[in-house]
Coordinates of C-alpha atoms in Angstrom, one line a residue:
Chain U
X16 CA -69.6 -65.4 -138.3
X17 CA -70.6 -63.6 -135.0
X18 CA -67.5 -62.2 -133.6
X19 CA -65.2 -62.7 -136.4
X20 CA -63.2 -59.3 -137.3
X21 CA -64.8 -58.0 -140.1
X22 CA -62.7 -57.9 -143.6
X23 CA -62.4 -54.0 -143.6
X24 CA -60.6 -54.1 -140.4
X25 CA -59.2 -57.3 -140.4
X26 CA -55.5 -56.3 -142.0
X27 CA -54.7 -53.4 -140.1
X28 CA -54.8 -56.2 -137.1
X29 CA -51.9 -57.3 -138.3
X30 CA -49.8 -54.8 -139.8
X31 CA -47.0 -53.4 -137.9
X32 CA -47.4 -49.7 -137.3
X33 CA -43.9 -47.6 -137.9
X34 CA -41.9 -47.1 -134.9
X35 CA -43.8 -49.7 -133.0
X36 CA -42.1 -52.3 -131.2
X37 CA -42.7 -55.8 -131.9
X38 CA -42.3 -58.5 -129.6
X39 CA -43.6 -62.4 -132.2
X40 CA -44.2 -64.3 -129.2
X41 CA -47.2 -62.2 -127.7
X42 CA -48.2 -62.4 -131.5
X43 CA -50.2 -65.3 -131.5
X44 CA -49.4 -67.9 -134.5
X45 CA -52.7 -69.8 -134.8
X46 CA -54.5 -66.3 -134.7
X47 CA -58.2 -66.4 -136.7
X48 CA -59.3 -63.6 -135.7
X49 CA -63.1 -65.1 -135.0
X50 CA -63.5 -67.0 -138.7
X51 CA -63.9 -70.3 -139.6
X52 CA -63.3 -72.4 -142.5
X53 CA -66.4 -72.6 -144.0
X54 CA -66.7 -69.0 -143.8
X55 CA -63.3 -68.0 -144.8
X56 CA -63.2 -70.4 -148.0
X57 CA -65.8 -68.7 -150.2
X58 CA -65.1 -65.1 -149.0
X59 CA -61.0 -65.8 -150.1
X60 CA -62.6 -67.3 -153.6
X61 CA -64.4 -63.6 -153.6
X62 CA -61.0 -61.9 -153.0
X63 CA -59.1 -64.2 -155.8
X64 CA -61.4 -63.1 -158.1
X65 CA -61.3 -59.0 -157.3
X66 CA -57.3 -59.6 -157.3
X67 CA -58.1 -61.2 -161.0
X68 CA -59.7 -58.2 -162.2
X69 CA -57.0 -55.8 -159.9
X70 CA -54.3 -57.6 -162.0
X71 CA -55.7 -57.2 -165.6
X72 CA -56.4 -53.0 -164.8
X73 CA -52.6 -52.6 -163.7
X74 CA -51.6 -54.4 -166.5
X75 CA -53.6 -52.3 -168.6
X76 CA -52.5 -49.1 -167.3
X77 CA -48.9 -50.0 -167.0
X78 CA -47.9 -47.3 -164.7
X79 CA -48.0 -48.8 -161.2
X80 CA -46.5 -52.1 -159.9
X81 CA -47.1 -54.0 -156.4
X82 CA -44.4 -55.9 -155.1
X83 CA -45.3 -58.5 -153.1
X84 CA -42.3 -59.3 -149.7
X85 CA -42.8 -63.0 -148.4
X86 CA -40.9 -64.0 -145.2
X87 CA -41.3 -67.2 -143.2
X88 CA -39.0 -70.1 -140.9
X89 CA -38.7 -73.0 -142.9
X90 CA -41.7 -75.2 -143.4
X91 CA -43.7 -71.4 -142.5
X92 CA -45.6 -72.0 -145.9
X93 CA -44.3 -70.1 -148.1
X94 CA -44.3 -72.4 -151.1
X95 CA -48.3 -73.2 -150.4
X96 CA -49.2 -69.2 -149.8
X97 CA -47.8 -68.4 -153.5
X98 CA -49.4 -71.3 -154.6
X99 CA -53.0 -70.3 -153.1
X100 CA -52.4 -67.0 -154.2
X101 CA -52.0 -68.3 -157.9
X102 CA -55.4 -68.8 -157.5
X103 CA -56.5 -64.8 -157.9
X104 CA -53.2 -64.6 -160.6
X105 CA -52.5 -65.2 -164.1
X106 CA -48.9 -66.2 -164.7
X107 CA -49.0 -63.9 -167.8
X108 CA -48.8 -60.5 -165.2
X109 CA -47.0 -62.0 -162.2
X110 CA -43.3 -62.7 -161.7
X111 CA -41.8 -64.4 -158.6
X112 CA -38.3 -64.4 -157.9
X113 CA -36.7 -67.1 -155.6
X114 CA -33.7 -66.1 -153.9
X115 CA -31.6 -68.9 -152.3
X116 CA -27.9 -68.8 -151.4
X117 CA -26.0 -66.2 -153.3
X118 CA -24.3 -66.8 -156.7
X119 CA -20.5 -66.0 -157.2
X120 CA -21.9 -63.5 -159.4
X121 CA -24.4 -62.1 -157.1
X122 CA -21.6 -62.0 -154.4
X123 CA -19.3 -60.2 -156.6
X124 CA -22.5 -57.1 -156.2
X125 CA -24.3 -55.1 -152.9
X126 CA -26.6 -56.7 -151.5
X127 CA -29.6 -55.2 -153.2
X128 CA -28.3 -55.5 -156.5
X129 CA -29.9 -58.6 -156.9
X130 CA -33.2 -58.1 -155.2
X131 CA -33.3 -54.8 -157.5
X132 CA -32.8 -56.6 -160.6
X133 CA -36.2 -58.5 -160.3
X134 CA -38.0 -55.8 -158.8
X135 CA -41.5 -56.2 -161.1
X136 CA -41.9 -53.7 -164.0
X137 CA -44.7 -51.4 -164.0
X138 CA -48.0 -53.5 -165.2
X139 CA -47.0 -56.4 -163.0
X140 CA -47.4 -58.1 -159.6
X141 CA -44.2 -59.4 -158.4
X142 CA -43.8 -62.0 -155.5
X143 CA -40.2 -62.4 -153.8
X144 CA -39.9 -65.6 -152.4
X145 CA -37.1 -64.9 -150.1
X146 CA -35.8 -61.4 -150.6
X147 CA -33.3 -58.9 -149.5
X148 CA -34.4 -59.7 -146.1
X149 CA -32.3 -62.5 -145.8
X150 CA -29.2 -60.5 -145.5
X151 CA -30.7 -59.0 -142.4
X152 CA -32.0 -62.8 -140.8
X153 CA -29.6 -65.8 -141.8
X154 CA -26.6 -63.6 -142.9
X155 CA -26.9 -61.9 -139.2
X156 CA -27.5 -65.6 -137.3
X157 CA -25.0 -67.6 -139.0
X158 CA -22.4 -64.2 -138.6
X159 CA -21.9 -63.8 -142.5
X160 CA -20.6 -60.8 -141.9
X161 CA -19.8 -58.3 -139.0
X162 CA -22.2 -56.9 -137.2
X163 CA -21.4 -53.3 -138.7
X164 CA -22.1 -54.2 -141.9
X165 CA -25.7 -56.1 -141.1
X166 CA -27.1 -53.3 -138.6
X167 CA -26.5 -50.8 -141.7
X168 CA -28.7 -52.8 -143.8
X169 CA -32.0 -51.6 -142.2
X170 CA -31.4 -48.1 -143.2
X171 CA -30.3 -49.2 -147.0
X172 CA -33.2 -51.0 -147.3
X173 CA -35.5 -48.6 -146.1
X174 CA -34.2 -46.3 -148.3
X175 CA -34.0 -48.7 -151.3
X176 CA -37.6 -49.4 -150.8
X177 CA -38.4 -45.5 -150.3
X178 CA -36.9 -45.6 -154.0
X179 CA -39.3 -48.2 -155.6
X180 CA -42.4 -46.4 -154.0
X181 CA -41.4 -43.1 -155.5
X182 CA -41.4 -44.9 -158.6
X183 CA -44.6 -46.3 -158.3
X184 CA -43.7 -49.6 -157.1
X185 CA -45.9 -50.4 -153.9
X186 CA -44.6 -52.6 -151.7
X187 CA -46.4 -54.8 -149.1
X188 CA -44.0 -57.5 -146.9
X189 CA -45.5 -60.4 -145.1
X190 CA -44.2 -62.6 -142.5
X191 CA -45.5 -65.7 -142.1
X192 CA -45.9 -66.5 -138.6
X193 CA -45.5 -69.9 -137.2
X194 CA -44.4 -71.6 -133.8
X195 CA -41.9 -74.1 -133.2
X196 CA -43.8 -76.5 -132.5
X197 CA -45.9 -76.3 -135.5
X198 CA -42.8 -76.7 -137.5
X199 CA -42.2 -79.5 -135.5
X200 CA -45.6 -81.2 -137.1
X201 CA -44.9 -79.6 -140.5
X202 CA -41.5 -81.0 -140.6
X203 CA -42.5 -84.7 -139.3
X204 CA -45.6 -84.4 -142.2
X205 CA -42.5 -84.5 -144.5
X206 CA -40.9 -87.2 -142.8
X207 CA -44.2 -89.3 -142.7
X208 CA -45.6 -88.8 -146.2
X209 CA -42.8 -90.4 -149.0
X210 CA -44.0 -87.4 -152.1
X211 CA -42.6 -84.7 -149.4
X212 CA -39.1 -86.4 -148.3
X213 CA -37.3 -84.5 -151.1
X214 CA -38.4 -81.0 -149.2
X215 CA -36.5 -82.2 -145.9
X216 CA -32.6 -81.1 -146.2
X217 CA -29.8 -81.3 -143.6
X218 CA -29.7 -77.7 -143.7
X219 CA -33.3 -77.4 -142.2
X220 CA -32.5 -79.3 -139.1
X221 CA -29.5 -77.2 -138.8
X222 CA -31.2 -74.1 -139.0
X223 CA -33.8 -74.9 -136.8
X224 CA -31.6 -75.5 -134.0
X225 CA -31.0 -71.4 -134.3
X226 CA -34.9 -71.0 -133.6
X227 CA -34.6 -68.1 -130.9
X228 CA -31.8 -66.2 -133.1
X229 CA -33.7 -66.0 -135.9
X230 CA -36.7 -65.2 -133.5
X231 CA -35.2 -61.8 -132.8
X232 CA -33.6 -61.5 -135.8
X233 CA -36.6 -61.2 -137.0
X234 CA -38.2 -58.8 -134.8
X235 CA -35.4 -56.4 -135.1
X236 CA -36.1 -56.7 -139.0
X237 CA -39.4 -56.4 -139.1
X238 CA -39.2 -53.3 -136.3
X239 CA -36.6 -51.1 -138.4
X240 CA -37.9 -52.0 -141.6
X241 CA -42.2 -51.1 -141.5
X242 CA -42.4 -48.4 -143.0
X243 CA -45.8 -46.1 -144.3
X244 CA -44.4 -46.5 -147.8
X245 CA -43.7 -50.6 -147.1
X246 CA -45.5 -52.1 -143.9
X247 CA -44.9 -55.6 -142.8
X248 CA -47.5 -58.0 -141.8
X249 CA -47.5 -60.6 -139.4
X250 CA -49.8 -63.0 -141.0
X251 CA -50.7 -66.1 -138.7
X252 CA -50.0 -69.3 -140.6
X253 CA -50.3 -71.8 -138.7
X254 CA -54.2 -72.5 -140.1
X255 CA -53.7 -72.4 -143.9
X256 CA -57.1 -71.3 -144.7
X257 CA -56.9 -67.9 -142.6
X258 CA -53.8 -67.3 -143.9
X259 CA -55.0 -67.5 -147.6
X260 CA -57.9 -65.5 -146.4
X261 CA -55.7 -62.7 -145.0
X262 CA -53.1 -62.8 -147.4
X263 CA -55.5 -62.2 -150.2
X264 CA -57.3 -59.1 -148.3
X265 CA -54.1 -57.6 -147.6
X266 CA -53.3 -57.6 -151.6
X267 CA -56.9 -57.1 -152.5
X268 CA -56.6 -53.8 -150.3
X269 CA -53.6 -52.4 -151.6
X270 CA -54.3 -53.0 -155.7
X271 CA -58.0 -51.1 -154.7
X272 CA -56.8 -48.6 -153.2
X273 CA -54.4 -47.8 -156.2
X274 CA -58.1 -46.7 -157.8
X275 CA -56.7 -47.8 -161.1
X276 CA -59.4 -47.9 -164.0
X277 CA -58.8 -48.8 -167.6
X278 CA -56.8 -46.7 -169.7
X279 CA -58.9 -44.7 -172.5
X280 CA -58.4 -45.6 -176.1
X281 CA -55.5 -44.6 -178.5
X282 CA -57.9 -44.1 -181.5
X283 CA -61.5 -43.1 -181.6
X284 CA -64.1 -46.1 -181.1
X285 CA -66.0 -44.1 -183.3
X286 CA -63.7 -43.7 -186.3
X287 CA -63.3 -47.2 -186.6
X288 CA -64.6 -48.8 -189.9
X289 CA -63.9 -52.8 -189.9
X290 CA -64.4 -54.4 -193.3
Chain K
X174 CA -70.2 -86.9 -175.5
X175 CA -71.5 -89.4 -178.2
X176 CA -69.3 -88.9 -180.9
X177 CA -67.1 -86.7 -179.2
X178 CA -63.1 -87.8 -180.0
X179 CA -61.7 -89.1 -176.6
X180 CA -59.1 -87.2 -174.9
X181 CA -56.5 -89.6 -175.6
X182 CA -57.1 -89.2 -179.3
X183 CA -57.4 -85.5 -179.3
X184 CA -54.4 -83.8 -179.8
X185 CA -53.2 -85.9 -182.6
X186 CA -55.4 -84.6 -184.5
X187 CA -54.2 -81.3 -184.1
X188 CA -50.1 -81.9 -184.4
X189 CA -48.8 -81.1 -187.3
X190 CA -46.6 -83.7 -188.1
X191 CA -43.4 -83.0 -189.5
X192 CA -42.9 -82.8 -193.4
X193 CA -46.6 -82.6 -194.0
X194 CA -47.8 -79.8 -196.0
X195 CA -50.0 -76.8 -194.1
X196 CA -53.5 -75.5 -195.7
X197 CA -54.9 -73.2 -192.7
X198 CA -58.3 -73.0 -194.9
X199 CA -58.7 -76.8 -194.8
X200 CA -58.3 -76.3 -190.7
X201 CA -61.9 -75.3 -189.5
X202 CA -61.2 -73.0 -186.7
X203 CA -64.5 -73.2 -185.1
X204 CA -64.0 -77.4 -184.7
X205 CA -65.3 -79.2 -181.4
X206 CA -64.6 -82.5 -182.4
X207 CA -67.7 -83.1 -181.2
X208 CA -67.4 -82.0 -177.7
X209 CA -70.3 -79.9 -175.9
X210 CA -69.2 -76.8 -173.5
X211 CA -70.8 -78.5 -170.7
X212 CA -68.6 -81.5 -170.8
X213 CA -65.6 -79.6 -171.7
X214 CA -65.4 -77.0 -168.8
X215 CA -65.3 -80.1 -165.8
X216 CA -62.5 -82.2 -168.2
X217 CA -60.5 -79.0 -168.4
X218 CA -61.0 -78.5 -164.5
X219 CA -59.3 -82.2 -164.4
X220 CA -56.6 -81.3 -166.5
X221 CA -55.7 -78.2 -164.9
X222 CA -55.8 -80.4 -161.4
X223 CA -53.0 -82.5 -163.2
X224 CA -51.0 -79.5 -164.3
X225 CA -50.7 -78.3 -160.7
X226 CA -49.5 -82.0 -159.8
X227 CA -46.9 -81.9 -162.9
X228 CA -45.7 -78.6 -162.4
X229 CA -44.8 -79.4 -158.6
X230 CA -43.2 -82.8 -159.7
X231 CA -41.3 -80.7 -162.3
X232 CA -40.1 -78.3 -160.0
X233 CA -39.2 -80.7 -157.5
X234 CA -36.5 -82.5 -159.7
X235 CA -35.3 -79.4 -161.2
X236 CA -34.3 -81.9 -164.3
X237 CA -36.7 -80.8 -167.3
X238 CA -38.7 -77.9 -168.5
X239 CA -41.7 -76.9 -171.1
X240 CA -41.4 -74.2 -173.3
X241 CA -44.9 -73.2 -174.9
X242 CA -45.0 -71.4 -177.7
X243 CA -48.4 -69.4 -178.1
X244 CA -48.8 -67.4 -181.4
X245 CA -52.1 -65.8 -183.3
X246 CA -53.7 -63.1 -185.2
X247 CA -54.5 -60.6 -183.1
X248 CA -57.9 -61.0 -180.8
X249 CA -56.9 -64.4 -181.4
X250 CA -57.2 -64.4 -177.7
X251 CA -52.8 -65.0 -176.3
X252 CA -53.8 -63.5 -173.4
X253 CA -57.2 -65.0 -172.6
X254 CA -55.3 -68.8 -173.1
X255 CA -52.9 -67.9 -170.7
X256 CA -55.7 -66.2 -168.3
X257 CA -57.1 -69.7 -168.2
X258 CA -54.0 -71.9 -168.4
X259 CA -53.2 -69.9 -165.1
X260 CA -55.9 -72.3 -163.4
X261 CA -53.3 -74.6 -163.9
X262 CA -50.3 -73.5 -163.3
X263 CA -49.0 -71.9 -159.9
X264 CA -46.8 -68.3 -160.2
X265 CA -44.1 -69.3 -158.8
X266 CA -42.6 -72.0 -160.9
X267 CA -43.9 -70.3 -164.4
X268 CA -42.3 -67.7 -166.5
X269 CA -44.1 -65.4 -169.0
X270 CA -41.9 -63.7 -171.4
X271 CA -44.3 -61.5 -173.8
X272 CA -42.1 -60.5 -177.0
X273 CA -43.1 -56.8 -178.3
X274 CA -41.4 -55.0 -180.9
X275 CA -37.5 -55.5 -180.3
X276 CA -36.0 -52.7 -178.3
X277 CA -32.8 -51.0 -179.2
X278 CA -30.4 -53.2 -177.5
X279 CA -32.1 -56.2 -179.2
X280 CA -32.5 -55.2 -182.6
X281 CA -28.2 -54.9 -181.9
X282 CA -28.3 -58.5 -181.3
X283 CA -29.4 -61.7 -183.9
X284 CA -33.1 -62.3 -184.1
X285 CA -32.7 -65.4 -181.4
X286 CA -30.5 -63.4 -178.9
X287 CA -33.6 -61.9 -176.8
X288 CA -35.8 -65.3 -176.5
X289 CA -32.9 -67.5 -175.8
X290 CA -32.2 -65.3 -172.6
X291 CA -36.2 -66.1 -171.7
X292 CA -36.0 -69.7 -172.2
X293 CA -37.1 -71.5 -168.9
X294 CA -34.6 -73.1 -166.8
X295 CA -34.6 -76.6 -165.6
X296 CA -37.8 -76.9 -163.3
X297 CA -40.1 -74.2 -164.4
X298 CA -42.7 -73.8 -167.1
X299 CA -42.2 -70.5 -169.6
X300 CA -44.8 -69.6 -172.1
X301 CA -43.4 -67.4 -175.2
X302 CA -46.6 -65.0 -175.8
X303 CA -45.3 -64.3 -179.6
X304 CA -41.4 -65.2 -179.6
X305 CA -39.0 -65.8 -182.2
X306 CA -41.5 -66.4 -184.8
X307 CA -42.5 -63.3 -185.4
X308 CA -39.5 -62.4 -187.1
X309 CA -40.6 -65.4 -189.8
X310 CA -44.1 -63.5 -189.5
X311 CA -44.3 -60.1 -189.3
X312 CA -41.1 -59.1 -190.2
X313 CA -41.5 -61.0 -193.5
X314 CA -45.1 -59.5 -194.0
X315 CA -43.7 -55.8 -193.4
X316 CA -40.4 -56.5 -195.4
X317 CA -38.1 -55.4 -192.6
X318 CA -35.2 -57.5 -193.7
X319 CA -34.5 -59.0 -197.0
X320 CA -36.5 -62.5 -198.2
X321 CA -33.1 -64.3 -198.3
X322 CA -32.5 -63.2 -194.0
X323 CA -35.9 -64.3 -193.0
X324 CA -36.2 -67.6 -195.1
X325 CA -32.8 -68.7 -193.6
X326 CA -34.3 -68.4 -190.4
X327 CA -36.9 -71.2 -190.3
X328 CA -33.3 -73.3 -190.4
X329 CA -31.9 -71.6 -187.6
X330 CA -34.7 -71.5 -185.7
X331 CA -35.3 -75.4 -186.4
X332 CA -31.5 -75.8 -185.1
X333 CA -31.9 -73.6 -181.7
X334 CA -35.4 -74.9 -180.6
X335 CA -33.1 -78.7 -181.5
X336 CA -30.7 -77.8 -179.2
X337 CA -33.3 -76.8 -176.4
X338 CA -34.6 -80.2 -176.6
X339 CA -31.2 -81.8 -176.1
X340 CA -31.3 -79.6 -172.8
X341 CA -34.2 -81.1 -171.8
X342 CA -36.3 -77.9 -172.3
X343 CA -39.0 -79.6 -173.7
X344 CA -41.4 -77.6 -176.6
X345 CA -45.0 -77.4 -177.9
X346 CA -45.9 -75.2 -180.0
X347 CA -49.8 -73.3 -180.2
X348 CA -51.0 -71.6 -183.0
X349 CA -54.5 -70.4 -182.0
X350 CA -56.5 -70.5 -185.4
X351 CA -59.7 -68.3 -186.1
X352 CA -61.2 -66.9 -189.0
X353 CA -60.8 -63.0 -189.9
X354 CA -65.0 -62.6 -190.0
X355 CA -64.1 -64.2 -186.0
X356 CA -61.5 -61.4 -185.6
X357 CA -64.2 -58.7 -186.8
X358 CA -66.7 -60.1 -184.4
X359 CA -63.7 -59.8 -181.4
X360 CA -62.9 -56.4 -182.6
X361 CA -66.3 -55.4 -182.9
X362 CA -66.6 -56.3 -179.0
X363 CA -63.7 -53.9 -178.1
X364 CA -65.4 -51.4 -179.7
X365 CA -68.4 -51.8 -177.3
X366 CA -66.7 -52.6 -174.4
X367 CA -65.8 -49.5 -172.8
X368 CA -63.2 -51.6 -170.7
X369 CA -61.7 -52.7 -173.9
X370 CA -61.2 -50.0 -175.8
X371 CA -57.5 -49.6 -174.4
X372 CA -56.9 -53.2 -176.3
X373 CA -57.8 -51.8 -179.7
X374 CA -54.8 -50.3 -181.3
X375 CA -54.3 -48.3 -184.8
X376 CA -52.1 -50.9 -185.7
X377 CA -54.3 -54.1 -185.3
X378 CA -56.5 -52.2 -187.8
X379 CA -53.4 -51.8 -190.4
X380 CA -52.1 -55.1 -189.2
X381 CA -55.5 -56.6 -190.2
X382 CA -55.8 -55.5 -194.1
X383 CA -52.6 -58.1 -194.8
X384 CA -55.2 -61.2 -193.7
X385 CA -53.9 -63.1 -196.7
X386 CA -50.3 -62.2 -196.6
X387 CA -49.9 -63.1 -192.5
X388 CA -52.1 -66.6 -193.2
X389 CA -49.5 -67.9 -195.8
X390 CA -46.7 -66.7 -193.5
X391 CA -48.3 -68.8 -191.1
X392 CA -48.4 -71.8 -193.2
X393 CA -44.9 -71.3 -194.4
X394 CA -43.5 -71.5 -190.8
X395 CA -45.4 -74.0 -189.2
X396 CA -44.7 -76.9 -192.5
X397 CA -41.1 -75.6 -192.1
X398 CA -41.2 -75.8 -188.4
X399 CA -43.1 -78.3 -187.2
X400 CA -40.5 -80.9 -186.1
X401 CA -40.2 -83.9 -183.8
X402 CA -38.7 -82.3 -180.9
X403 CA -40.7 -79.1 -181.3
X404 CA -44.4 -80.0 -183.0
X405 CA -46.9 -77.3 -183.9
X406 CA -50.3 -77.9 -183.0
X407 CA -53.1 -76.1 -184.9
X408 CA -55.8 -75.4 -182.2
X409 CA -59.4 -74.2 -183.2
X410 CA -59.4 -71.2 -181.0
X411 CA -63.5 -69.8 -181.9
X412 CA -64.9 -71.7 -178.8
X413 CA -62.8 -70.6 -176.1
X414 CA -63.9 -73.8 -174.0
X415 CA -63.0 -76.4 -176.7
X416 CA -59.4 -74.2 -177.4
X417 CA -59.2 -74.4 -172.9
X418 CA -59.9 -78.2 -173.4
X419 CA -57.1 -78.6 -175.8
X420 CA -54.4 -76.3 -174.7
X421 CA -54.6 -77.9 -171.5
X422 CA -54.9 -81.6 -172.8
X423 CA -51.6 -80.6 -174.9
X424 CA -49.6 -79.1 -171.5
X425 CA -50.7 -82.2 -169.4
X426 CA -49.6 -84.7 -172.2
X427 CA -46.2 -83.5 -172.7
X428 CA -45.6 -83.6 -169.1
X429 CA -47.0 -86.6 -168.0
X430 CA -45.0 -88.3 -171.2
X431 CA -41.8 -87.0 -169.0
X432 CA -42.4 -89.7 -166.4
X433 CA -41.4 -87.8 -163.9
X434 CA -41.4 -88.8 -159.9
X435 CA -40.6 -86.8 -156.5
X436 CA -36.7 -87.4 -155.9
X437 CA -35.5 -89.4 -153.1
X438 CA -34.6 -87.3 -149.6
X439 CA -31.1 -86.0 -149.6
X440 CA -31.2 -87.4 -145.8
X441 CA -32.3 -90.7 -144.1
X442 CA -36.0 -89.8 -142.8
X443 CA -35.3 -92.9 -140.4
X444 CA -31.8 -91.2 -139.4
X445 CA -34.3 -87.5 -138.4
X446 CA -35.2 -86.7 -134.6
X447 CA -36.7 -83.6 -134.2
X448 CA -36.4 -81.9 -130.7

């Protein structure tokens, strides 16, 4: 454990100050920040377990919610993160919300309208698999629409999120770093191994020859769009088990520092006679 | 584990089979069927390890899904089931719906209008904590619609959960069963739990005085609603370790009965070159 950066600094690390600029490759993707495995493991178990007990006070108090942004390439781990996560969740106060390709229905509607239609109720943790940012990444790379229209979209988000804080809905976004190359080896792991072939699509090798776009596309989004009220992370992925680790602290941090306690009772303990 | 009933024999002798009458009083609700906590707690461990497995093979062929119906007396511990269940299950592909006294815009709809819209679709796992049954239940105990509106129900309910099924949204149905001196001994506990008193309510206390009335409305609906496609099980819920055991053996069961496999690639893996 000598050198590793201690948990109480170890998110700020990584979270993108307003108005600073961000330029992902000096950012690096296999980032550890000094810990190992064996150290990491238990101290993430310790984290799960605070965000256990985080979860059941906001659901007790019912007046703040924390919303949860995830962002990654493909094969970036996004589907293993909310699955690691789970570990410190129960299902009964958590929502997550995929968002793939549009419906006709969703299309018919802004852009937010979807995203704000699954925005987590107060008492919950929601997780958005996906999110709002999309319309800002892989509209903008594959020229969805013009240009006018995307570039607007940093200032309606901002100002959409700016909305859900003032209403008590905190908000922290995480990117999930990776390199190209280590989507390389994630994406051969699904050619190799026969349980993961169903996870490889056309659409994935398309994309991925687009790797520089979305690169900056990226960096522009994550640039405009950290704000004090809803900071992005760039979370190095590329070893699971520091990701979990860091992932975990960063909700941990923000559910504590709510200071939430248990609401009083309704009804006197004392004037209660059970027969 | 001598004398213990083997897994595979367990939660038969819980379902209620259709057409068979229901005594709750001849249902011990503090059975183990002969199980010890210490060899409990690692089988449940296994059988969450399974549920993770099923719920990723669900997910990936996007073809099935599991409803589970959880209803009890209050402290009858809905939430605490689905606390532990979560060490099963990951957030992302399960879907809590938590059914409260209907809202405005509900109550202007029929009885099954606001569950149906929570139902899970094809790939997930939902879990119902109380659901439609309740308005067999509690609306029947507090009279709030007339005895011939609520007994036609157990038919329409029997006819919507049918046509579920025939969707492939698969059903089991929980009742957790305890005793009311158990109830005064969970109640008691919030009293002396500073970081429970929030849980006790003035109307849990009312609730509780109609024991008798709520137990034969319990009986009523699950001999009326126990069916093939949609079986109620009757789990002993006073040793939260044995009621783990068998909610989880229940889950797992269903699931694995689906026979479900990863689906084939959409592409050639031979046909792939990554650059």
């Amino acid at each position: 454990m000598s050198g590793a950066v201690a948990l109480d600094h170890l998110t700020k690390r990584y979270r993108l100050d307003p108005g600073k600029k961000v330029a992902l490759d000096e950012i690096p993707t296999d980032d550890k920040a000094g810990w190992s495995k064996d150290d990491a493991r238990p101290a993430t178990a310790k984290l799960w377990k605070r965000l256990l007990e985080r979860q059941e006070v906001l659901a007790a108090t019912d007046t703040h919610a924390l919303l949860i942004v995830l962002q990654a390439m493909d094969a970036g781990g996004k589907d293993s993160t909310i699955r690691h996560l789970s570990r410190g969740l129960s299902v009964g106060e958590a929502e997550v919300a995929a968002f793939k390709a549009p419906t006709d229905v969703e299309r018919a509607h802004d852009f937010l309208w979807r995203v704000h239609r699954r925005v987590p109720p107060l008492g919950k943790i929601g997780i958005f698999n996906r999110s709002h940012y999309e319309d800002v990444l892989v509209v903008r790379v594959k020229e969805l629409v013009p240009k006018a229209v995307w570039k607007a979209r940093y200032e309606q988000i901002n100002a959409f999120e700016a909305l859900l804080a003032s209403a008590n809905v905190h908000i922290v976004k995480i990117f999930l770093h990776i390199s190209k190359a280590y989507q390389t080896k994630r994406l051969k792991r699904r050619l190799d191994l026969p349980e993961k072939h169903w996870k490889l699509t056309a659409d994935d090798l398309r994309e991925r020859k687009r790797w520089d776009e979305y690169q900056r596309a990226y960096a522009d989004a994550l640039e405009r769009c950290s704000t004090e009220a809803a900071p992005w992370y760039v979370v190095p992925a590329e070893h699971r088990w520091f990701r979990d680790l860091l992932v975990a602290r960063i909700v941990v941090e923000r559910l504590e520092a709510l200071g939430l306690e248990y609401p009083p009772p309704t009804i006197d303990p004392k004037d209660v006679v059970l027969e």
